[in-house]
PDB file of C-alpha atoms in Angstrom:
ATOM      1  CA  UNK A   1     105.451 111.486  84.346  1.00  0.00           C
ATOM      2  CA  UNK A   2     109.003 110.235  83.351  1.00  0.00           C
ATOM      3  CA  UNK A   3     112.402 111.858  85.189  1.00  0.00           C
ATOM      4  CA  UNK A   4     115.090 113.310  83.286  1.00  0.00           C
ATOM      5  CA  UNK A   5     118.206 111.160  84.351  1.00  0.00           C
ATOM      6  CA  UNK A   6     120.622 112.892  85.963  1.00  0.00           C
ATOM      7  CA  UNK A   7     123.552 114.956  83.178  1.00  0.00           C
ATOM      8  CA  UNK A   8     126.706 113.501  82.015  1.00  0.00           C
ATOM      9  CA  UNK A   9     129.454 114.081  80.408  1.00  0.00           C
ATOM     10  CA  UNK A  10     132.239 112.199  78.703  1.00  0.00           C
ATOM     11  CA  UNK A  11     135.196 111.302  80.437  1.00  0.00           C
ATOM     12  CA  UNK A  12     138.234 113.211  78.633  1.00  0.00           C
ATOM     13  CA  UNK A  13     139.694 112.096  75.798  1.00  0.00           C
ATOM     14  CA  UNK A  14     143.407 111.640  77.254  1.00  0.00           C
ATOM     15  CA  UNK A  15     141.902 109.437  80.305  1.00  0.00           C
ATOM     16  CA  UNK A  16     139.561 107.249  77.960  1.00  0.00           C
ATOM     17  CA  UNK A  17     142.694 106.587  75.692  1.00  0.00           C
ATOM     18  CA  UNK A  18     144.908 105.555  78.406  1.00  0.00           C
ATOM     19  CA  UNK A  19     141.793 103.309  79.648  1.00  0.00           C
ATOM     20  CA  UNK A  20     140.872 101.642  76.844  1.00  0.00           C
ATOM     21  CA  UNK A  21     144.208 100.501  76.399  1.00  0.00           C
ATOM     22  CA  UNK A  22     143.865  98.967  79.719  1.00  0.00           C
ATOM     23  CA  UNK A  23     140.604  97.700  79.262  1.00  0.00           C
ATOM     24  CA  UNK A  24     140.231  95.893  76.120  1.00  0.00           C
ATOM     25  CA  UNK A  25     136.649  94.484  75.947  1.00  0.00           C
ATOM     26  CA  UNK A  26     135.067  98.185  76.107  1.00  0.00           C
ATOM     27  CA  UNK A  27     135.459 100.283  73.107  1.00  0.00           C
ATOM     28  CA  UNK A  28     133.171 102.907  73.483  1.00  0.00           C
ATOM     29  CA  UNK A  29     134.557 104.534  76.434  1.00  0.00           C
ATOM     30  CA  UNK A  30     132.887 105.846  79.297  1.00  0.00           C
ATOM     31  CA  UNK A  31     131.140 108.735  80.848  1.00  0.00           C
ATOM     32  CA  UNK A  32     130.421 110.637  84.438  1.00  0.00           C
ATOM     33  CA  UNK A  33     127.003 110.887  85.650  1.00  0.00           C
ATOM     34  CA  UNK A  34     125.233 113.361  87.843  1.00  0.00           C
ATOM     35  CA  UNK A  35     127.373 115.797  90.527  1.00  0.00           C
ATOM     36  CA  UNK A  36     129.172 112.697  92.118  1.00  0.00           C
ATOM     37  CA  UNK A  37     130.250 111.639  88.798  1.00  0.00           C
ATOM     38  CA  UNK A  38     129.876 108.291  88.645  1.00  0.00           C
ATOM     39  CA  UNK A  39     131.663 106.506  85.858  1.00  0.00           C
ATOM     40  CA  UNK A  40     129.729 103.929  83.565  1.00  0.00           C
ATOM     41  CA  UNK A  41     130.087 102.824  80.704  1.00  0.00           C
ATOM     42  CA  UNK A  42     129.253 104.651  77.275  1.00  0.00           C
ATOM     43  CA  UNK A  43     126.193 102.906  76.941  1.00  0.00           C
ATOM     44  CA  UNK A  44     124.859 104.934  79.817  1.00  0.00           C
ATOM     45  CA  UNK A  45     124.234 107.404  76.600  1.00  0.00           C
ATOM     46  CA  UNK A  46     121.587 105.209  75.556  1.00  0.00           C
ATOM     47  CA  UNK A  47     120.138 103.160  77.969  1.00  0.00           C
ATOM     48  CA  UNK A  48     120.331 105.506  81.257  1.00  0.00           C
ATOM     49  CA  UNK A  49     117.365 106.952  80.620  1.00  0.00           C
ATOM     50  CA  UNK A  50     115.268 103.721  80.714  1.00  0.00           C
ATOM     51  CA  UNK A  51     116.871 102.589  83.933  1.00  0.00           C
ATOM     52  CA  UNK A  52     115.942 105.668  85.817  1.00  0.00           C
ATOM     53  CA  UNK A  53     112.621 105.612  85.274  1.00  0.00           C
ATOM     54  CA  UNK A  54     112.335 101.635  85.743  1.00  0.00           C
ATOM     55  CA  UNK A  55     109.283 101.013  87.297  1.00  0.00           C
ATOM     56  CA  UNK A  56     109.637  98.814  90.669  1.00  0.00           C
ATOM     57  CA  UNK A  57     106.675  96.691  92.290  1.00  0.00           C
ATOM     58  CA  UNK A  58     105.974  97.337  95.413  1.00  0.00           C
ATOM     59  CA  UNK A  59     107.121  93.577  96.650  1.00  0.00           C
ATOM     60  CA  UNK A  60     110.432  93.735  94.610  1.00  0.00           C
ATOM     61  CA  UNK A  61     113.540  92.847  96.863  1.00  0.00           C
ATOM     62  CA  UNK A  62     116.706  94.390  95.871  1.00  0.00           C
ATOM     63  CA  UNK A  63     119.948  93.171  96.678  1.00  0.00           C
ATOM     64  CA  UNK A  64     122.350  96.449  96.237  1.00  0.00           C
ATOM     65  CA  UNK A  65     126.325  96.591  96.387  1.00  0.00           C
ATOM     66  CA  UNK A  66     129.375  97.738  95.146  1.00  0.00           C
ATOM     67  CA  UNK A  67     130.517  95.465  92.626  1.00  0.00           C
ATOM     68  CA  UNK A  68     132.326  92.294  94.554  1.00  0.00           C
ATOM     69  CA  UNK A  69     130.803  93.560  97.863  1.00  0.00           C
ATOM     70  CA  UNK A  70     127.493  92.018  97.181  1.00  0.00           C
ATOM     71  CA  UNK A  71     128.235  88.594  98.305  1.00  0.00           C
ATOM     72  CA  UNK A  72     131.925  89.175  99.503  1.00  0.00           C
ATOM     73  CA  UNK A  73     131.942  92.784 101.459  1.00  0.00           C
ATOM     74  CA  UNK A  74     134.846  92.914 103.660  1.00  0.00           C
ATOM     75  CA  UNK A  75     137.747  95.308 103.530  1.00  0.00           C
ATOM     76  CA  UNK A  76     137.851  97.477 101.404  1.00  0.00           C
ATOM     77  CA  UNK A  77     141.384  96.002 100.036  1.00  0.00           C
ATOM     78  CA  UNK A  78     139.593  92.854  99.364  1.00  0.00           C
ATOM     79  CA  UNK A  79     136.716  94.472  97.185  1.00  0.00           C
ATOM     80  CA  UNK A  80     139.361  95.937  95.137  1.00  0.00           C
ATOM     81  CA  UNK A  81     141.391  92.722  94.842  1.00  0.00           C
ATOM     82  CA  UNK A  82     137.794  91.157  93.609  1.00  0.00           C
ATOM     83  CA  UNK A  83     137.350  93.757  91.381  1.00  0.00           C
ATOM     84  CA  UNK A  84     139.925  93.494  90.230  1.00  0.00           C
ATOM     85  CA  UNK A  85     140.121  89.721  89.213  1.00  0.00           C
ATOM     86  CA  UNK A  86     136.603  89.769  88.066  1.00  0.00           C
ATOM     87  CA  UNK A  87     137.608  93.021  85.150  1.00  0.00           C
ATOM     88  CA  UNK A  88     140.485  90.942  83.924  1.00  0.00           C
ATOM     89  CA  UNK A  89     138.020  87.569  84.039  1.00  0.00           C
ATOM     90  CA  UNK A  90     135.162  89.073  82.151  1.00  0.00           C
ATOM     91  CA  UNK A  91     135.806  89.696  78.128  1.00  0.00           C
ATOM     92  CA  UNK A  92     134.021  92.888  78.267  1.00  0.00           C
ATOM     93  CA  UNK A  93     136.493  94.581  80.180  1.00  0.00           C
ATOM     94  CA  UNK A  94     138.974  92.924  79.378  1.00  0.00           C
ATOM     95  CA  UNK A  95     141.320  94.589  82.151  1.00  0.00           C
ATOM     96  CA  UNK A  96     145.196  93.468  80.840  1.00  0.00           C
ATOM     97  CA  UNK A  97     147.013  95.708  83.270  1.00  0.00           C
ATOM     98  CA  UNK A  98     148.453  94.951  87.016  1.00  0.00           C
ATOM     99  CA  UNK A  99     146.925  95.446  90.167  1.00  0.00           C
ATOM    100  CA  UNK A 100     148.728  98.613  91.072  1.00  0.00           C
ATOM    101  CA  UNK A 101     147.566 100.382  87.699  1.00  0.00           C
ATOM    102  CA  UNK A 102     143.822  99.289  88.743  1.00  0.00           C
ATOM    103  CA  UNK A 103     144.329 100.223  92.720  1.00  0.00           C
ATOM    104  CA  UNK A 104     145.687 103.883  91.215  1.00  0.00           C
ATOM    105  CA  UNK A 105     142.311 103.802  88.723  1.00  0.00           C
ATOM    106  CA  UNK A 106     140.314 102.822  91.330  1.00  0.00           C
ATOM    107  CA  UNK A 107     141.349 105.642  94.170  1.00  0.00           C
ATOM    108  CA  UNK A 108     140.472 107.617  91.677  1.00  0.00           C
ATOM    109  CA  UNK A 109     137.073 106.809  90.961  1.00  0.00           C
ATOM    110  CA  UNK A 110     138.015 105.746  87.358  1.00  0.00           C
ATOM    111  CA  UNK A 111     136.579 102.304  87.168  1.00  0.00           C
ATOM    112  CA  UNK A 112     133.039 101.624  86.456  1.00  0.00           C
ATOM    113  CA  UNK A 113     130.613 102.014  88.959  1.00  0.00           C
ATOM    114  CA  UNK A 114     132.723 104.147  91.136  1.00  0.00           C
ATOM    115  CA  UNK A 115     133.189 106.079  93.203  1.00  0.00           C
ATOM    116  CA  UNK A 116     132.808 103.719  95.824  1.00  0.00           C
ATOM    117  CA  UNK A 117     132.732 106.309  98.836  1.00  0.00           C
ATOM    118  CA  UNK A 118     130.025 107.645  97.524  1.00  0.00           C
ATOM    119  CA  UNK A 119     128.290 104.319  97.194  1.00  0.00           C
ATOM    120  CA  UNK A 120     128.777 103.211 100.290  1.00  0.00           C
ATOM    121  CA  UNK A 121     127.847 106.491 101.591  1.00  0.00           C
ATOM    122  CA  UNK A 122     124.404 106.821  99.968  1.00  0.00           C
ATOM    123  CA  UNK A 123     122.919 103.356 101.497  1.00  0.00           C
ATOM    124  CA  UNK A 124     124.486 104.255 104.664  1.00  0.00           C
ATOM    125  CA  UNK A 125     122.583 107.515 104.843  1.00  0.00           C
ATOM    126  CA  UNK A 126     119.339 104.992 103.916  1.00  0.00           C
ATOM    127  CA  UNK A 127     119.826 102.392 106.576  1.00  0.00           C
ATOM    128  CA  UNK A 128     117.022 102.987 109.631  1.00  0.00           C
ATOM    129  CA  UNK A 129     115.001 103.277 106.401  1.00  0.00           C
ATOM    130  CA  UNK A 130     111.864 100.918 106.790  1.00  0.00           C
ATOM    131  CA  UNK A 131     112.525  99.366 103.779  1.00  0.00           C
ATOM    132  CA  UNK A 132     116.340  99.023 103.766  1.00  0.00           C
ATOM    133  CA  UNK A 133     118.362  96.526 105.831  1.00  0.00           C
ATOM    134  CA  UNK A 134     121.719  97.337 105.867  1.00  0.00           C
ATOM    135  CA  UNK A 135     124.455  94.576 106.319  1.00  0.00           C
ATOM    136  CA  UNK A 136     128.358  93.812 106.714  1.00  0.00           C
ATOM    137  CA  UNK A 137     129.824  90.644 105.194  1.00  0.00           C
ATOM    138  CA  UNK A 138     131.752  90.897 108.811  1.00  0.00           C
ATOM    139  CA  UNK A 139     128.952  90.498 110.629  1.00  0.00           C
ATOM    140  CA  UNK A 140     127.610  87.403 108.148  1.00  0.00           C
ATOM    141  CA  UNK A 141     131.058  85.921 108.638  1.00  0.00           C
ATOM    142  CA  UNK A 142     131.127  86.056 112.619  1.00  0.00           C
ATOM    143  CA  UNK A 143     127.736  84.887 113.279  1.00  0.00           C
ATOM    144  CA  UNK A 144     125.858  83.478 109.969  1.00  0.00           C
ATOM    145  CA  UNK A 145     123.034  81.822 111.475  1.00  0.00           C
ATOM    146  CA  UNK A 146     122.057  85.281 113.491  1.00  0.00           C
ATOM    147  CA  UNK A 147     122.260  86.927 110.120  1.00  0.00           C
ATOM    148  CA  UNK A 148     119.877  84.532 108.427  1.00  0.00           C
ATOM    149  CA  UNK A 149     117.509  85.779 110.870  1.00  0.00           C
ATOM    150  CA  UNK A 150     117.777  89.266 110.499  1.00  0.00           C
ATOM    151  CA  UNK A 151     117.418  88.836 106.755  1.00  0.00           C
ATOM    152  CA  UNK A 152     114.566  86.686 107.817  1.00  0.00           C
ATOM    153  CA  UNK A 153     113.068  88.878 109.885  1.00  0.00           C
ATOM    154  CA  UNK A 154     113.241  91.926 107.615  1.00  0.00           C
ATOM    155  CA  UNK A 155     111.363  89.877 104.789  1.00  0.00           C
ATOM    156  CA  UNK A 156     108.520  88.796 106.850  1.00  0.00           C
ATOM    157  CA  UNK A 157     109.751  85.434 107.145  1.00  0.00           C
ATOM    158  CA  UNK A 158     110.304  82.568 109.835  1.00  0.00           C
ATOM    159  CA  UNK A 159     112.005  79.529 109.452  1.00  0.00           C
ATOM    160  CA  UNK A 160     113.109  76.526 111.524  1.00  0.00           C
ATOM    161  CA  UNK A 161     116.305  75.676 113.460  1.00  0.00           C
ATOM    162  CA  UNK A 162     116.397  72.468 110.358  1.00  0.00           C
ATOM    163  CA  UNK A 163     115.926  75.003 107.529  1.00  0.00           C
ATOM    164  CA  UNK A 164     117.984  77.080 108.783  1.00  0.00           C
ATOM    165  CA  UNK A 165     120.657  74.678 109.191  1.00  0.00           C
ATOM    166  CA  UNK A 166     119.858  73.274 105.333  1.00  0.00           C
ATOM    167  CA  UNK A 167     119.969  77.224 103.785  1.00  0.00           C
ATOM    168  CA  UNK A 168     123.204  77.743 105.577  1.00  0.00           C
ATOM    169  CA  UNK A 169     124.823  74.937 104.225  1.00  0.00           C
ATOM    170  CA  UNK A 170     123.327  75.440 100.988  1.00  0.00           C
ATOM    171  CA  UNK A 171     125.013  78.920 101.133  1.00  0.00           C
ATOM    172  CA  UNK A 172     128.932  77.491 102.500  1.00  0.00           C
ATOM    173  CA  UNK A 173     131.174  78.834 100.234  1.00  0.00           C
ATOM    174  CA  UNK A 174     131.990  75.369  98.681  1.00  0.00           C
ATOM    175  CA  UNK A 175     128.584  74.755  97.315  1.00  0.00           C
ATOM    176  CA  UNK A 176     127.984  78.228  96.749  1.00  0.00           C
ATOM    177  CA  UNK A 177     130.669  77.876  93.826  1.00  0.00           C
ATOM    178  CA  UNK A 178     129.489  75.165  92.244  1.00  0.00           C
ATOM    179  CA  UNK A 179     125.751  76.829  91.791  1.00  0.00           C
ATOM    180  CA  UNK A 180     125.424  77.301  88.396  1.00  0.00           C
ATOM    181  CA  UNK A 181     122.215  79.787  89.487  1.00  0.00           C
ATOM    182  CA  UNK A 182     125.430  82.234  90.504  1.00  0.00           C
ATOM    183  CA  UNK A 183     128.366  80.935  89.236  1.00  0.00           C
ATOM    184  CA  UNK A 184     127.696  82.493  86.101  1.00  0.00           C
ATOM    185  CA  UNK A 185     127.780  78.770  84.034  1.00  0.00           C
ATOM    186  CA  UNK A 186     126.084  80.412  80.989  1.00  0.00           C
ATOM    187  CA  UNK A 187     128.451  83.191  80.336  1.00  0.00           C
ATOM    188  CA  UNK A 188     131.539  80.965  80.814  1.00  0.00           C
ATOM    189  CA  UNK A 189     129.964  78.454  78.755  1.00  0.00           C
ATOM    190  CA  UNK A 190     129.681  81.314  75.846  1.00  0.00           C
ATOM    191  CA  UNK A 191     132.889  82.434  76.767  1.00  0.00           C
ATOM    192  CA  UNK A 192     132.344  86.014  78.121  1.00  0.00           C
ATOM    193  CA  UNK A 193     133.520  85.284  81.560  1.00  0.00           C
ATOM    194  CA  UNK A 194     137.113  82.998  82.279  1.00  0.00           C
ATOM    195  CA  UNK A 195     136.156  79.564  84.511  1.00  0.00           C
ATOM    196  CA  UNK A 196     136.977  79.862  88.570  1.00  0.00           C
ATOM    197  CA  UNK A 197     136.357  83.143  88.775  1.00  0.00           C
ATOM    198  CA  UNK A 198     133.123  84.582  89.670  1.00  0.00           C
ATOM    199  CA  UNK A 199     133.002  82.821  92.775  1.00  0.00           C
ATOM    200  CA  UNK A 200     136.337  82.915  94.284  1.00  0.00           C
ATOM    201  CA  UNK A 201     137.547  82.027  98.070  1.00  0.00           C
ATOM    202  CA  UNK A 202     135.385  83.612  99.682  1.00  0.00           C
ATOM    203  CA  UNK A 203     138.359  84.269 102.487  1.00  0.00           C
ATOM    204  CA  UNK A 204     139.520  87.640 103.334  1.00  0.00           C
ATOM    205  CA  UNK A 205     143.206  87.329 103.955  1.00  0.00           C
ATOM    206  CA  UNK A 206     144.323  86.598 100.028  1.00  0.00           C
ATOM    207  CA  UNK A 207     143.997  90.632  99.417  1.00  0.00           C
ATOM    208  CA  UNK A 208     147.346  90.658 101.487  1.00  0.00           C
ATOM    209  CA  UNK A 209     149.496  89.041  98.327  1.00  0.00           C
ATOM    210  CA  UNK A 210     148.319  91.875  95.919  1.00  0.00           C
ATOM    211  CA  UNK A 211     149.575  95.117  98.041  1.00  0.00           C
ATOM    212  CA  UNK A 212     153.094  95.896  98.300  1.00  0.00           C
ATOM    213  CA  UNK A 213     154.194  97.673 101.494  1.00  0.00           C
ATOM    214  CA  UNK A 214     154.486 100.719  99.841  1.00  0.00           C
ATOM    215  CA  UNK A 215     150.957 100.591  97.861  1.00  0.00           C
ATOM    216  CA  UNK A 216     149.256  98.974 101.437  1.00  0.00           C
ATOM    217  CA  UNK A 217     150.508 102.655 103.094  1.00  0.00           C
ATOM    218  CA  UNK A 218     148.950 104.719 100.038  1.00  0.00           C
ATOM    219  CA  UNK A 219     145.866 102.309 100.648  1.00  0.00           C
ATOM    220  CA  UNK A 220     145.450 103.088 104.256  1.00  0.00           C
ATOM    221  CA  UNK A 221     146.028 106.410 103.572  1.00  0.00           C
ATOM    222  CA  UNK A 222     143.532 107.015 101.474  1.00  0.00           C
ATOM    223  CA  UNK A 223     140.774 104.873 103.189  1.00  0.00           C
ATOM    224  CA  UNK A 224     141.743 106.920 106.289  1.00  0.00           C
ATOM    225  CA  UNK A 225     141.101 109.840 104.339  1.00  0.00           C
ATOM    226  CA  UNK A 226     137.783 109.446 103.105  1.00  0.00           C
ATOM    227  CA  UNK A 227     136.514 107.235 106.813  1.00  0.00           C
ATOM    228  CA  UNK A 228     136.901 110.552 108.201  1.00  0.00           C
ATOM    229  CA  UNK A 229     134.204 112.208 105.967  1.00  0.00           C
ATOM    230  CA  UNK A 230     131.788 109.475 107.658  1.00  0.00           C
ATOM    231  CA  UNK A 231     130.507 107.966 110.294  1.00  0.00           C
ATOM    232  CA  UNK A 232     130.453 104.291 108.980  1.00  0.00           C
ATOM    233  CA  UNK A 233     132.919 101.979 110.552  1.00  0.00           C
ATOM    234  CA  UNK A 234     133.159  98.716 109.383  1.00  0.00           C
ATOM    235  CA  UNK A 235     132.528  96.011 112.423  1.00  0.00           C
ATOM    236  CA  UNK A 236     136.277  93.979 113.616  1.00  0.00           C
ATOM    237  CA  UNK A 237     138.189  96.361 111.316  1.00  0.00           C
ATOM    238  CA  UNK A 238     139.443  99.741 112.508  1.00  0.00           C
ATOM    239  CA  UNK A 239     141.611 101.333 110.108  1.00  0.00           C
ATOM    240  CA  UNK A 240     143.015 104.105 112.382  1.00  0.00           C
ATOM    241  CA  UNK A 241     144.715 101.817 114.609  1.00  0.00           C
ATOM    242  CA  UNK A 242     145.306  98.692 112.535  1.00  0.00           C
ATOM    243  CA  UNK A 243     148.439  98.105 110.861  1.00  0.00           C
ATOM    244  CA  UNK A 244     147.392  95.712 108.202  1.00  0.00           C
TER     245      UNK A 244
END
């Protein structure tokens, strides 16, 4: 027996005419699903329906994240500065405005796939689940080769010290950008995506350049804000008594 997906409804028409003059590669427009409203794109209309009631094989491994804090979660500030730089890279989005305009859009849970609280929240809530294994780029980032394991581990796999050495180098940063099996070669190569951008630095400190002092204090604010509605606290980063 299929689901019904959960209801939406179209983003108002003032919003989605300010938006799709900031985002030039969608057209359509967008819409809010379900009670957290999540925004995606028109198409949801269509296809939503067919991706709710996908069916999943019991061996299927999913690898779930906000967008740009799949493979480089850290502060929040840097997610946004990836997202950022990946909406103005890919043609389909075609995101022409500054970085303020898309921090402001982004608060607001006015980009796709947002909101990101809400996100963030719902694996949290999921993570002593059997099935789930919950992770922090920080955590990958201060000890890699212990997070191999884990992954490992969770996947009902062992490997040696020498493969684990060989994966971990096959994952540095530097190679990692020049794999064309997720450095998104095809879509540059058909132009849909700009070169040297998919896979960026890799580095957390570049998010720094993009916030003024002004928009870092609205920033904090409002991460402050919503951290107090949960219990997750990222690992090496405390927002209530870091100055940034």
């Amino acid at each position: 027996m299929e689901l019904a997906p959960p209801k939406f409804e179209l983003l108002d028409e003032e919003t989605t005419k300010k938006n799709l003059e900031l985002f030039k590669g969608e057209r359509t427009g967008w819409v809010l699903v379900g009670p957290k409203k999540w925004c995606f794109p028109y198409k949801y209309t269509e296809e939503g329906e067919g991706y709710y009631n996908f069916k999943a094989r019991p061996d299927d491994t999913w690898v779930l994240s906000y967008p740009r804090s799949g493979k480089y979660t850290f502060e929040l500030y840097y997610v946004a500065v990836s997202w950022y730089y990946l909406n103005k890279a890919i043609k389909t989005q075609g995101y022409v405005g500054d970085f303020e305009t898309f921090w402001h859009l982004f608060e607001n849970n006015l980009v796709p796939w947002s909101p990101y609280w809400e996100h963030l929240k719902e694996a949290w809530a999921q993570r002593n689940h059997p099935n789930v294994l919950f992770m922090f780029y920080e955590d990958m980032k201060h000890d890699f080769p212990k997070a191999m394991k884990q992954v490992a581990k969770f996947l009902g796999k062992s490997y040696t010290e020498e493969q684990l050495k060989k994966l971990a180098e096959y994952l540095d940063i530097k190679n990692f950008r020049d794999n064309p099996m997720v450095n998104s070669t095809e879509l540059k190569e058909c132009g849909v995506i700009e070169s040297g951008v998919f896979v960026r630095k890799g580095q957390s400190g570049g998010w720094k350049d993009m916030f003024s002092p002004e928009l870092n204090a609205r920033a904090n604010e409002w991460i402050k804000e919503n951290m107090k509605k949960t219990d997750i606290r990222f690992p090496y980063f405390d927002i209530f008594n870091d100055s940034n």
